[in-house]
Amino acid sequence: TQLLEQSPQFLSIQEGENLTVYCNSSSVFSSLQWYRQEPGEGPVLLVTVVTGGEVKKLKRLTFQFGDARKDSSLHITAAQPGDTGLYLCAGGQETSGSRLTFGEGTQLTVNP
Amino acid sequence: NAGVTQTPKFQVLKTGQSMTLQCAQDMNHNSMYWYRQDPGMGLRLIYYSASEGTTDKGEVPNGYNVSRLNKREFSLRLESAAPSQTSVYFCASSELRRFTEAFFGQGTRLTVV
């Protein structure tokens, strides 16, 4: 059973477009992280959000944690080819210590 | 900056063969993890070790065993490989606390024929 569901699974857009990736669950998470993975590499952390309603910005990327801490979104403004990669959300729960539950991932391709 | 180092990077096994995937971290982290990554499935936790001397099953432990050799090293063993174990395997480490970042190795691409 996948506790975290990401959508869309695949996204192919043109350079300069905006996009949003969603991460949803029926469970409450104490934290939500977003990772980016490039081919042949392991995932690398982009951001951690821990408070319901929290918004964090990382240059052209905006991350939001839902008020009820059951969902999150990643918005990219004016996407660039360098943004291409697999984006993974990962949730931490109070009873799980440092363990994370990962979503299925969103494969983003930004075409020049 | 080595971080998390996995060996080997690629491996082809015949059904029924055994092998051990090695993982070492140099960040003095207490917790270590083994994940498998399959298309459309994200990362699924196989086993983890919260601290030296402890190991626990994750979401998909069947067919695998682990050994936390010391604080730095955490190995994953396939005793009798099956085609269903064809996957990319990632080792990760983190501090033993909430909201902490997980650091990943580069992965081992395993094919079982």
mmCIF file with all atom_site columns, C-alpha atoms in Angstrom:
data_model
loop_
_atom_site.group_PDB
_atom_site.id
_atom_site.type_symbol
_atom_site.label_atom_id
_atom_site.label_alt_id
_atom_site.label_comp_id
_atom_site.label_asym_id
_atom_site.label_entity_id
_atom_site.label_seq_id
_atom_site.pdbx_PDB_ins_code
_atom_site.Cartn_x
_atom_site.Cartn_y
_atom_site.Cartn_z
_atom_site.occupancy
_atom_site.B_iso_or_equiv
_atom_site.pdbx_formal_charge
_atom_site.auth_seq_id
_atom_site.auth_comp_id
_atom_site.auth_asym_id
_atom_site.auth_atom_id
_atom_site.pdbx_PDB_model_num
ATOM 1   C CA . THR A 1 1   ? 0.000  0.000   0.000   1.00 0.00 ? 1   THR A CA 1
ATOM 2   C CA . GLN A 1 2   ? 1.467  3.322   -1.122  1.00 0.00 ? 2   GLN A CA 1
ATOM 3   C CA . LEU A 1 3   ? 0.831  5.871   1.612   1.00 0.00 ? 3   LEU A CA 1
ATOM 4   C CA . LEU A 1 4   ? 1.945  8.781   -0.550  1.00 0.00 ? 4   LEU A CA 1
ATOM 5   C CA . GLU A 1 5   ? 0.553  9.253   -4.045  1.00 0.00 ? 5   GLU A CA 1
ATOM 6   C CA . GLN A 1 6   ? 2.192  11.626  -6.487  1.00 0.00 ? 6   GLN A CA 1
ATOM 7   C CA . SER A 1 7   ? 0.657  13.143  -9.581  1.00 0.00 ? 7   SER A CA 1
ATOM 8   C CA . PRO A 1 8   ? 1.277  13.353  -12.367 1.00 0.00 ? 8   PRO A CA 1
ATOM 9   C CA . GLN A 1 9   ? 3.579  10.374  -12.815 1.00 0.00 ? 9   GLN A CA 1
ATOM 10  C CA . PHE A 1 10  ? 5.080  11.868  -15.992 1.00 0.00 ? 10  PHE A CA 1
ATOM 11  C CA . LEU A 1 11  ? 5.268  15.481  -17.115 1.00 0.00 ? 11  LEU A CA 1
ATOM 12  C CA . SER A 1 12  ? 6.827  16.807  -20.311 1.00 0.00 ? 12  SER A CA 1
ATOM 13  C CA . ILE A 1 13  ? 6.811  20.568  -20.832 1.00 0.00 ? 13  ILE A CA 1
ATOM 14  C CA . GLN A 1 14  ? 8.560  23.301  -22.778 1.00 0.00 ? 14  GLN A CA 1
ATOM 15  C CA . GLU A 1 15  ? 11.192 25.577  -21.307 1.00 0.00 ? 15  GLU A CA 1
ATOM 16  C CA . GLY A 1 16  ? 9.612  28.600  -19.656 1.00 0.00 ? 16  GLY A CA 1
ATOM 17  C CA . GLU A 1 17  ? 6.359  26.919  -18.656 1.00 0.00 ? 17  GLU A CA 1
ATOM 18  C CA . ASN A 1 18  ? 5.131  26.600  -15.079 1.00 0.00 ? 18  ASN A CA 1
ATOM 19  C CA . LEU A 1 19  ? 4.191  23.312  -13.446 1.00 0.00 ? 19  LEU A CA 1
ATOM 20  C CA . THR A 1 20  ? 2.898  21.840  -10.216 1.00 0.00 ? 20  THR A CA 1
ATOM 21  C CA . VAL A 1 21  ? 3.501  18.372  -8.805  1.00 0.00 ? 21  VAL A CA 1
ATOM 22  C CA . TYR A 1 22  ? 1.241  16.998  -6.086  1.00 0.00 ? 22  TYR A CA 1
ATOM 23  C CA . CYS A 1 23  ? 1.853  14.588  -3.226  1.00 0.00 ? 23  CYS A CA 1
ATOM 24  C CA . ASN A 1 24  ? -1.244 13.315  -1.401  1.00 0.00 ? 24  ASN A CA 1
ATOM 25  C CA . SER A 1 25  ? -2.012 10.960  1.438   1.00 0.00 ? 25  SER A CA 1
ATOM 26  C CA . SER A 1 26  ? -4.862 9.938   3.720   1.00 0.00 ? 26  SER A CA 1
ATOM 27  C CA . SER A 1 27  ? -2.340 9.837   6.585   1.00 0.00 ? 27  SER A CA 1
ATOM 28  C CA . VAL A 1 28  ? -0.933 12.710  8.611   1.00 0.00 ? 28  VAL A CA 1
ATOM 29  C CA . PHE A 1 29  ? 2.802  13.255  8.371   1.00 0.00 ? 29  PHE A CA 1
ATOM 30  C CA . SER A 1 30  ? 5.010  15.090  10.853  1.00 0.00 ? 30  SER A CA 1
ATOM 31  C CA . SER A 1 31  ? 7.286  16.200  8.024   1.00 0.00 ? 31  SER A CA 1
ATOM 32  C CA . LEU A 1 32  ? 7.363  16.152  4.262   1.00 0.00 ? 32  LEU A CA 1
ATOM 33  C CA . GLN A 1 33  ? 10.499 16.203  2.188   1.00 0.00 ? 33  GLN A CA 1
ATOM 34  C CA . TRP A 1 34  ? 11.077 16.638  -1.537  1.00 0.00 ? 34  TRP A CA 1
ATOM 35  C CA . TYR A 1 35  ? 14.025 14.961  -3.251  1.00 0.00 ? 35  TYR A CA 1
ATOM 36  C CA . ARG A 1 36  ? 15.316 15.244  -6.814  1.00 0.00 ? 36  ARG A CA 1
ATOM 37  C CA . GLN A 1 37  ? 17.021 12.344  -8.546  1.00 0.00 ? 37  GLN A CA 1
ATOM 38  C CA . GLU A 1 38  ? 19.057 12.445  -11.748 1.00 0.00 ? 38  GLU A CA 1
ATOM 39  C CA . PRO A 1 39  ? 19.818 9.371   -13.894 1.00 0.00 ? 39  PRO A CA 1
ATOM 40  C CA . GLY A 1 40  ? 22.420 7.092   -12.345 1.00 0.00 ? 40  GLY A CA 1
ATOM 41  C CA . GLU A 1 41  ? 22.418 8.982   -9.066  1.00 0.00 ? 41  GLU A CA 1
ATOM 42  C CA . GLY A 1 42  ? 20.716 8.726   -5.703  1.00 0.00 ? 42  GLY A CA 1
ATOM 43  C CA . PRO A 1 43  ? 18.045 11.211  -4.610  1.00 0.00 ? 43  PRO A CA 1
ATOM 44  C CA . VAL A 1 44  ? 19.201 14.532  -3.174  1.00 0.00 ? 44  VAL A CA 1
ATOM 45  C CA . LEU A 1 45  ? 17.171 16.545  -0.667  1.00 0.00 ? 45  LEU A CA 1
ATOM 46  C CA . LEU A 1 46  ? 15.597 19.793  -1.894  1.00 0.00 ? 46  LEU A CA 1
ATOM 47  C CA . VAL A 1 47  ? 13.522 20.845  1.116   1.00 0.00 ? 47  VAL A CA 1
ATOM 48  C CA . THR A 1 48  ? 11.907 19.744  4.383   1.00 0.00 ? 48  THR A CA 1
ATOM 49  C CA . VAL A 1 49  ? 8.568  21.187  5.579   1.00 0.00 ? 49  VAL A CA 1
ATOM 50  C CA . VAL A 1 50  ? 7.270  20.431  9.055   1.00 0.00 ? 50  VAL A CA 1
ATOM 51  C CA . THR A 1 51  ? 4.448  22.871  9.842   1.00 0.00 ? 51  THR A CA 1
ATOM 52  C CA . GLY A 1 52  ? 0.935  22.686  8.370   1.00 0.00 ? 52  GLY A CA 1
ATOM 53  C CA . GLY A 1 53  ? 0.502  25.499  5.848   1.00 0.00 ? 53  GLY A CA 1
ATOM 54  C CA . GLU A 1 54  ? 4.240  26.098  5.588   1.00 0.00 ? 54  GLU A CA 1
ATOM 55  C CA . VAL A 1 55  ? 5.578  27.510  2.321   1.00 0.00 ? 55  VAL A CA 1
ATOM 56  C CA . LYS A 1 56  ? 9.243  27.403  1.378   1.00 0.00 ? 56  LYS A CA 1
ATOM 57  C CA . LYS A 1 57  ? 10.908 28.856  -1.679  1.00 0.00 ? 57  LYS A CA 1
ATOM 58  C CA . LEU A 1 58  ? 14.109 27.694  -3.304  1.00 0.00 ? 58  LEU A CA 1
ATOM 59  C CA . LYS A 1 59  ? 14.823 30.026  -6.252  1.00 0.00 ? 59  LYS A CA 1
ATOM 60  C CA . ARG A 1 60  ? 12.138 29.101  -8.831  1.00 0.00 ? 60  ARG A CA 1
ATOM 61  C CA . LEU A 1 61  ? 10.770 26.218  -6.743  1.00 0.00 ? 61  LEU A CA 1
ATOM 62  C CA . THR A 1 62  ? 7.953  26.737  -4.223  1.00 0.00 ? 62  THR A CA 1
ATOM 63  C CA . PHE A 1 63  ? 7.014  24.003  -1.774  1.00 0.00 ? 63  PHE A CA 1
ATOM 64  C CA . GLN A 1 64  ? 3.844  23.929  0.299   1.00 0.00 ? 64  GLN A CA 1
ATOM 65  C CA . PHE A 1 65  ? 2.735  21.644  3.122   1.00 0.00 ? 65  PHE A CA 1
ATOM 66  C CA . GLY A 1 66  ? -1.030 21.275  3.458   1.00 0.00 ? 66  GLY A CA 1
ATOM 67  C CA . ASP A 1 67  ? -2.786 22.685  6.520   1.00 0.00 ? 67  ASP A CA 1
ATOM 68  C CA . ALA A 1 68  ? -3.744 19.189  7.675   1.00 0.00 ? 68  ALA A CA 1
ATOM 69  C CA . ARG A 1 69  ? -0.229 17.845  6.935   1.00 0.00 ? 69  ARG A CA 1
ATOM 70  C CA . LYS A 1 70  ? -1.634 15.211  4.573   1.00 0.00 ? 70  LYS A CA 1
ATOM 71  C CA . ASP A 1 71  ? -0.503 16.713  1.284   1.00 0.00 ? 71  ASP A CA 1
ATOM 72  C CA . SER A 1 72  ? 2.183  18.811  -0.336  1.00 0.00 ? 72  SER A CA 1
ATOM 73  C CA . SER A 1 73  ? 2.889  20.486  -3.644  1.00 0.00 ? 73  SER A CA 1
ATOM 74  C CA . LEU A 1 74  ? 5.940  21.527  -5.602  1.00 0.00 ? 74  LEU A CA 1
ATOM 75  C CA . HIS A 1 75  ? 5.548  24.425  -8.034  1.00 0.00 ? 75  HIS A CA 1
ATOM 76  C CA . ILE A 1 76  ? 8.251  25.321  -10.545 1.00 0.00 ? 76  ILE A CA 1
ATOM 77  C CA . THR A 1 77  ? 8.139  28.692  -12.266 1.00 0.00 ? 77  THR A CA 1
ATOM 78  C CA . ALA A 1 78  ? 9.672  29.159  -15.705 1.00 0.00 ? 78  ALA A CA 1
ATOM 79  C CA . ALA A 1 79  ? 11.041 25.633  -15.924 1.00 0.00 ? 79  ALA A CA 1
ATOM 80  C CA . GLN A 1 80  ? 14.468 25.103  -17.424 1.00 0.00 ? 80  GLN A CA 1
ATOM 81  C CA . PRO A 1 81  ? 16.057 21.993  -18.993 1.00 0.00 ? 81  PRO A CA 1
ATOM 82  C CA . GLY A 1 82  ? 18.239 21.705  -15.896 1.00 0.00 ? 82  GLY A CA 1
ATOM 83  C CA . ASP A 1 83  ? 15.083 21.007  -13.860 1.00 0.00 ? 83  ASP A CA 1
ATOM 84  C CA . THR A 1 84  ? 14.667 17.683  -15.662 1.00 0.00 ? 84  THR A CA 1
ATOM 85  C CA . GLY A 1 85  ? 14.683 14.770  -13.236 1.00 0.00 ? 85  GLY A CA 1
ATOM 86  C CA . LEU A 1 86  ? 12.652 12.503  -10.991 1.00 0.00 ? 86  LEU A CA 1
ATOM 87  C CA . TYR A 1 87  ? 10.981 14.363  -8.121  1.00 0.00 ? 87  TYR A CA 1
ATOM 88  C CA . LEU A 1 88  ? 10.131 12.302  -5.051  1.00 0.00 ? 88  LEU A CA 1
ATOM 89  C CA . CYS A 1 89  ? 8.135  13.309  -2.012  1.00 0.00 ? 89  CYS A CA 1
ATOM 90  C CA . ALA A 1 90  ? 8.859  11.537  1.277   1.00 0.00 ? 90  ALA A CA 1
ATOM 91  C CA . GLY A 1 91  ? 6.921  11.678  4.524   1.00 0.00 ? 91  GLY A CA 1
ATOM 92  C CA . GLY A 1 92  ? 8.034  11.145  8.072   1.00 0.00 ? 92  GLY A CA 1
ATOM 93  C CA . GLN A 1 93  ? 5.649  10.071  10.838  1.00 0.00 ? 93  GLN A CA 1
ATOM 94  C CA . GLU A 1 94  ? 5.841  10.491  14.603  1.00 0.00 ? 94  GLU A CA 1
ATOM 95  C CA . THR A 1 95  ? 6.039  6.755   15.218  1.00 0.00 ? 95  THR A CA 1
ATOM 96  C CA . SER A 1 96  ? 8.651  6.084   12.537  1.00 0.00 ? 96  SER A CA 1
ATOM 97  C CA . GLY A 1 97  ? 11.690 7.882   13.917  1.00 0.00 ? 97  GLY A CA 1
ATOM 98  C CA . SER A 1 98  ? 13.965 8.816   11.031  1.00 0.00 ? 98  SER A CA 1
ATOM 99  C CA . ARG A 1 99  ? 12.321 6.426   8.546   1.00 0.00 ? 99  ARG A CA 1
ATOM 100 C CA . LEU A 1 100 ? 10.693 7.901   5.458   1.00 0.00 ? 100 LEU A CA 1
ATOM 101 C CA . THR A 1 101 ? 7.841  6.764   3.214   1.00 0.00 ? 101 THR A CA 1
ATOM 102 C CA . PHE A 1 102 ? 8.388  7.708   -0.425  1.00 0.00 ? 102 PHE A CA 1
ATOM 103 C CA . GLY A 1 103 ? 5.884  8.507   -3.137  1.00 0.00 ? 103 GLY A CA 1
ATOM 104 C CA . GLU A 1 104 ? 6.102  6.907   -6.590  1.00 0.00 ? 104 GLU A CA 1
ATOM 105 C CA . GLY A 1 105 ? 7.854  9.901   -8.102  1.00 0.00 ? 105 GLY A CA 1
ATOM 106 C CA . THR A 1 106 ? 7.141  12.373  -10.913 1.00 0.00 ? 106 THR A CA 1
ATOM 107 C CA . GLN A 1 107 ? 9.409  12.198  -13.951 1.00 0.00 ? 107 GLN A CA 1
ATOM 108 C CA . LEU A 1 108 ? 9.780  15.739  -15.269 1.00 0.00 ? 108 LEU A CA 1
ATOM 109 C CA . THR A 1 109 ? 11.230 16.491  -18.694 1.00 0.00 ? 109 THR A CA 1
ATOM 110 C CA . VAL A 1 110 ? 11.779 20.106  -19.703 1.00 0.00 ? 110 VAL A CA 1
ATOM 111 C CA . ASN A 1 111 ? 12.395 20.477  -23.415 1.00 0.00 ? 111 ASN A CA 1
ATOM 112 C CA . PRO A 1 112 ? 14.494 23.376  -24.747 1.00 0.00 ? 112 PRO A CA 1
ATOM 113 C CA . ASN B 2 1   ? 33.551 13.998  0.287   1.00 0.00 ? 1   ASN B CA 1
ATOM 114 C CA . ALA B 2 2   ? 32.688 10.312  -0.122  1.00 0.00 ? 2   ALA B CA 1
ATOM 115 C CA . GLY B 2 3   ? 29.337 10.372  1.727   1.00 0.00 ? 3   GLY B CA 1
ATOM 116 C CA . VAL B 2 4   ? 27.618 7.023   1.088   1.00 0.00 ? 4   VAL B CA 1
ATOM 117 C CA . THR B 2 5   ? 29.528 4.513   -1.031  1.00 0.00 ? 5   THR B CA 1
ATOM 118 C CA . GLN B 2 6   ? 27.911 1.430   -2.553  1.00 0.00 ? 6   GLN B CA 1
ATOM 119 C CA . THR B 2 7   ? 29.556 -1.469  -4.314  1.00 0.00 ? 7   THR B CA 1
ATOM 120 C CA . PRO B 2 8   ? 29.174 -2.866  -6.880  1.00 0.00 ? 8   PRO B CA 1
ATOM 121 C CA . LYS B 2 9   ? 27.490 -0.390  -9.263  1.00 0.00 ? 9   LYS B CA 1
ATOM 122 C CA . PHE B 2 10  ? 26.259 -3.098  -11.631 1.00 0.00 ? 10  PHE B CA 1
ATOM 123 C CA . GLN B 2 11  ? 25.696 -6.820  -11.197 1.00 0.00 ? 11  GLN B CA 1
ATOM 124 C CA . VAL B 2 12  ? 24.124 -9.631  -13.208 1.00 0.00 ? 12  VAL B CA 1
ATOM 125 C CA . LEU B 2 13  ? 23.153 -12.791 -11.341 1.00 0.00 ? 13  LEU B CA 1
ATOM 126 C CA . LYS B 2 14  ? 21.663 -16.076 -12.383 1.00 0.00 ? 14  LYS B CA 1
ATOM 127 C CA . THR B 2 15  ? 18.536 -17.242 -10.594 1.00 0.00 ? 15  THR B CA 1
ATOM 128 C CA . GLY B 2 16  ? 19.522 -18.980 -7.363  1.00 0.00 ? 16  GLY B CA 1
ATOM 129 C CA . GLN B 2 17  ? 22.903 -17.293 -6.987  1.00 0.00 ? 17  GLN B CA 1
ATOM 130 C CA . SER B 2 18  ? 23.743 -15.307 -3.882  1.00 0.00 ? 18  SER B CA 1
ATOM 131 C CA . MET B 2 19  ? 25.486 -11.990 -3.452  1.00 0.00 ? 19  MET B CA 1
ATOM 132 C CA . THR B 2 20  ? 26.115 -9.220  -0.932  1.00 0.00 ? 20  THR B CA 1
ATOM 133 C CA . LEU B 2 21  ? 25.739 -5.526  -1.637  1.00 0.00 ? 21  LEU B CA 1
ATOM 134 C CA . GLN B 2 22  ? 28.111 -3.401  0.384   1.00 0.00 ? 22  GLN B CA 1
ATOM 135 C CA . CYS B 2 23  ? 27.445 0.070   1.782   1.00 0.00 ? 23  CYS B CA 1
ATOM 136 C CA . ALA B 2 24  ? 29.642 2.381   3.836   1.00 0.00 ? 24  ALA B CA 1
ATOM 137 C CA . GLN B 2 25  ? 29.103 5.938   5.085   1.00 0.00 ? 25  GLN B CA 1
ATOM 138 C CA . ASP B 2 26  ? 31.647 8.385   6.472   1.00 0.00 ? 26  ASP B CA 1
ATOM 139 C CA . MET B 2 27  ? 29.250 10.933  8.022   1.00 0.00 ? 27  MET B CA 1
ATOM 140 C CA . ASN B 2 28  ? 29.088 9.275   11.468  1.00 0.00 ? 28  ASN B CA 1
ATOM 141 C CA . HIS B 2 29  ? 25.356 8.664   11.023  1.00 0.00 ? 29  HIS B CA 1
ATOM 142 C CA . ASN B 2 30  ? 23.553 6.336   13.373  1.00 0.00 ? 30  ASN B CA 1
ATOM 143 C CA . SER B 2 31  ? 20.828 5.207   10.963  1.00 0.00 ? 31  SER B CA 1
ATOM 144 C CA . MET B 2 32  ? 21.253 3.333   7.687   1.00 0.00 ? 32  MET B CA 1
ATOM 145 C CA . TYR B 2 33  ? 18.741 2.012   5.150   1.00 0.00 ? 33  TYR B CA 1
ATOM 146 C CA . TRP B 2 34  ? 18.392 -0.217  2.126   1.00 0.00 ? 34  TRP B CA 1
ATOM 147 C CA . TYR B 2 35  ? 15.793 0.669   -0.510  1.00 0.00 ? 35  TYR B CA 1
ATOM 148 C CA . ARG B 2 36  ? 14.849 -0.789  -3.850  1.00 0.00 ? 36  ARG B CA 1
ATOM 149 C CA . GLN B 2 37  ? 13.606 1.356   -6.704  1.00 0.00 ? 37  GLN B CA 1
ATOM 150 C CA . ASP B 2 38  ? 11.381 -0.031  -9.433  1.00 0.00 ? 38  ASP B CA 1
ATOM 151 C CA . PRO B 2 39  ? 9.653  1.948   -12.224 1.00 0.00 ? 39  PRO B CA 1
ATOM 152 C CA . GLY B 2 40  ? 6.489  3.623   -10.972 1.00 0.00 ? 40  GLY B CA 1
ATOM 153 C CA . MET B 2 41  ? 7.045  2.396   -7.410  1.00 0.00 ? 41  MET B CA 1
ATOM 154 C CA . GLY B 2 42  ? 9.266  5.070   -5.927  1.00 0.00 ? 42  GLY B CA 1
ATOM 155 C CA . LEU B 2 43  ? 11.650 3.882   -3.207  1.00 0.00 ? 43  LEU B CA 1
ATOM 156 C CA . ARG B 2 44  ? 10.561 0.991   -1.015  1.00 0.00 ? 44  ARG B CA 1
ATOM 157 C CA . LEU B 2 45  ? 12.310 0.260   2.260   1.00 0.00 ? 45  LEU B CA 1
ATOM 158 C CA . ILE B 2 46  ? 13.782 -3.244  2.514   1.00 0.00 ? 46  ILE B CA 1
ATOM 159 C CA . TYR B 2 47  ? 15.569 -3.090  5.892   1.00 0.00 ? 47  TYR B CA 1
ATOM 160 C CA . TYR B 2 48  ? 16.888 -0.376  8.117   1.00 0.00 ? 48  TYR B CA 1
ATOM 161 C CA . SER B 2 49  ? 19.203 -0.046  11.076  1.00 0.00 ? 49  SER B CA 1
ATOM 162 C CA . ALA B 2 50  ? 18.283 2.724   13.485  1.00 0.00 ? 50  ALA B CA 1
ATOM 163 C CA . SER B 2 51  ? 21.621 2.423   15.257  1.00 0.00 ? 51  SER B CA 1
ATOM 164 C CA . GLU B 2 52  ? 24.622 0.130   15.441  1.00 0.00 ? 52  GLU B CA 1
ATOM 165 C CA . GLY B 2 53  ? 23.581 -3.295  16.668  1.00 0.00 ? 53  GLY B CA 1
ATOM 166 C CA . THR B 2 54  ? 19.932 -3.078  15.573  1.00 0.00 ? 54  THR B CA 1
ATOM 167 C CA . THR B 2 55  ? 18.167 -3.999  12.338  1.00 0.00 ? 55  THR B CA 1
ATOM 168 C CA . ASP B 2 56  ? 14.476 -4.052  11.465  1.00 0.00 ? 56  ASP B CA 1
ATOM 169 C CA . LYS B 2 57  ? 12.340 -5.090  8.529   1.00 0.00 ? 57  LYS B CA 1
ATOM 170 C CA . GLY B 2 58  ? 10.917 -2.477  6.220   1.00 0.00 ? 58  GLY B CA 1
ATOM 171 C CA . GLU B 2 59  ? 8.137  -2.714  3.677   1.00 0.00 ? 59  GLU B CA 1
ATOM 172 C CA . VAL B 2 60  ? 9.607  -5.438  1.397   1.00 0.00 ? 60  VAL B CA 1
ATOM 173 C CA . PRO B 2 61  ? 12.081 -7.621  3.388   1.00 0.00 ? 61  PRO B CA 1
ATOM 174 C CA . ASN B 2 62  ? 11.314 -11.064 1.909   1.00 0.00 ? 62  ASN B CA 1
ATOM 175 C CA . GLY B 2 63  ? 14.306 -12.648 0.181   1.00 0.00 ? 63  GLY B CA 1
ATOM 176 C CA . TYR B 2 64  ? 16.847 -10.341 1.834   1.00 0.00 ? 64  TYR B CA 1
ATOM 177 C CA . ASN B 2 65  ? 19.037 -10.265 4.915   1.00 0.00 ? 65  ASN B CA 1
ATOM 178 C CA . VAL B 2 66  ? 21.156 -7.470  6.340   1.00 0.00 ? 66  VAL B CA 1
ATOM 179 C CA . SER B 2 67  ? 24.150 -7.033  8.603   1.00 0.00 ? 67  SER B CA 1
ATOM 180 C CA . ARG B 2 68  ? 25.121 -3.860  10.442  1.00 0.00 ? 68  ARG B CA 1
ATOM 181 C CA . LEU B 2 69  ? 28.808 -4.657  10.620  1.00 0.00 ? 69  LEU B CA 1
ATOM 182 C CA . ASN B 2 70  ? 29.735 -1.494  12.528  1.00 0.00 ? 70  ASN B CA 1
ATOM 183 C CA . LYS B 2 71  ? 28.593 2.120   12.618  1.00 0.00 ? 71  LYS B CA 1
ATOM 184 C CA . ARG B 2 72  ? 29.923 2.767   9.100   1.00 0.00 ? 72  ARG B CA 1
ATOM 185 C CA . GLU B 2 73  ? 28.868 -0.355  7.208   1.00 0.00 ? 73  GLU B CA 1
ATOM 186 C CA . PHE B 2 74  ? 25.507 -1.918  6.385   1.00 0.00 ? 74  PHE B CA 1
ATOM 187 C CA . SER B 2 75  ? 25.356 -4.820  3.921   1.00 0.00 ? 75  SER B CA 1
ATOM 188 C CA . LEU B 2 76  ? 22.415 -6.393  2.081   1.00 0.00 ? 76  LEU B CA 1
ATOM 189 C CA . ARG B 2 77  ? 22.475 -10.086 1.163   1.00 0.00 ? 77  ARG B CA 1
ATOM 190 C CA . LEU B 2 78  ? 20.421 -11.951 -1.396  1.00 0.00 ? 78  LEU B CA 1
ATOM 191 C CA . GLU B 2 79  ? 20.669 -15.629 -0.463  1.00 0.00 ? 79  GLU B CA 1
ATOM 192 C CA . SER B 2 80  ? 18.957 -17.056 -3.561  1.00 0.00 ? 80  SER B CA 1
ATOM 193 C CA . ALA B 2 81  ? 18.335 -14.416 -6.193  1.00 0.00 ? 81  ALA B CA 1
ATOM 194 C CA . ALA B 2 82  ? 15.058 -14.371 -8.109  1.00 0.00 ? 82  ALA B CA 1
ATOM 195 C CA . PRO B 2 83  ? 14.077 -12.409 -11.248 1.00 0.00 ? 83  PRO B CA 1
ATOM 196 C CA . SER B 2 84  ? 11.641 -10.400 -9.089  1.00 0.00 ? 84  SER B CA 1
ATOM 197 C CA . GLN B 2 85  ? 14.675 -8.963  -7.315  1.00 0.00 ? 85  GLN B CA 1
ATOM 198 C CA . THR B 2 86  ? 15.843 -7.243  -10.480 1.00 0.00 ? 86  THR B CA 1
ATOM 199 C CA . SER B 2 87  ? 15.925 -3.616  -9.402  1.00 0.00 ? 87  SER B CA 1
ATOM 200 C CA . VAL B 2 88  ? 18.096 -0.658  -8.505  1.00 0.00 ? 88  VAL B CA 1
ATOM 201 C CA . TYR B 2 89  ? 19.189 -0.804  -4.873  1.00 0.00 ? 89  TYR B CA 1
ATOM 202 C CA . PHE B 2 90  ? 20.034 2.285   -2.846  1.00 0.00 ? 90  PHE B CA 1
ATOM 203 C CA . CYS B 2 91  ? 21.733 2.536   0.490   1.00 0.00 ? 91  CYS B CA 1
ATOM 204 C CA . ALA B 2 92  ? 21.125 5.649   2.577   1.00 0.00 ? 92  ALA B CA 1
ATOM 205 C CA . SER B 2 93  ? 22.148 7.050   5.938   1.00 0.00 ? 93  SER B CA 1
ATOM 206 C CA . SER B 2 94  ? 20.848 9.730   8.272   1.00 0.00 ? 94  SER B CA 1
ATOM 207 C CA . GLU B 2 95  ? 21.037 11.021  11.793  1.00 0.00 ? 95  GLU B CA 1
ATOM 208 C CA . LEU B 2 96  ? 18.722 9.312   14.267  1.00 0.00 ? 96  LEU B CA 1
ATOM 209 C CA . ARG B 2 97  ? 16.129 12.043  14.676  1.00 0.00 ? 97  ARG B CA 1
ATOM 210 C CA . ARG B 2 98  ? 13.000 13.387  13.031  1.00 0.00 ? 98  ARG B CA 1
ATOM 211 C CA . PHE B 2 99  ? 13.021 15.781  10.074  1.00 0.00 ? 99  PHE B CA 1
ATOM 212 C CA . THR B 2 100 ? 16.517 14.699  9.159   1.00 0.00 ? 100 THR B CA 1
ATOM 213 C CA . GLU B 2 101 ? 17.964 14.495  5.658   1.00 0.00 ? 101 GLU B CA 1
ATOM 214 C CA . ALA B 2 102 ? 18.677 11.102  4.131   1.00 0.00 ? 102 ALA B CA 1
ATOM 215 C CA . PHE B 2 103 ? 21.907 10.827  2.126   1.00 0.00 ? 103 PHE B CA 1
ATOM 216 C CA . PHE B 2 104 ? 21.940 8.264   -0.660  1.00 0.00 ? 104 PHE B CA 1
ATOM 217 C CA . GLY B 2 105 ? 24.584 6.284   -2.460  1.00 0.00 ? 105 GLY B CA 1
ATOM 218 C CA . GLN B 2 106 ? 24.711 6.090   -6.248  1.00 0.00 ? 106 GLN B CA 1
ATOM 219 C CA . GLY B 2 107 ? 22.857 2.808   -6.392  1.00 0.00 ? 107 GLY B CA 1
ATOM 220 C CA . THR B 2 108 ? 23.492 -0.754  -7.545  1.00 0.00 ? 108 THR B CA 1
ATOM 221 C CA . ARG B 2 109 ? 21.722 -1.895  -10.686 1.00 0.00 ? 109 ARG B CA 1
ATOM 222 C CA . LEU B 2 110 ? 21.029 -5.607  -10.248 1.00 0.00 ? 110 LEU B CA 1
ATOM 223 C CA . THR B 2 111 ? 19.691 -7.886  -12.968 1.00 0.00 ? 111 THR B CA 1
ATOM 224 C CA . VAL B 2 112 ? 18.670 -11.468 -12.176 1.00 0.00 ? 112 VAL B CA 1
ATOM 225 C CA . VAL B 2 113 ? 18.305 -13.696 -15.228 1.00 0.00 ? 113 VAL B CA 1
#
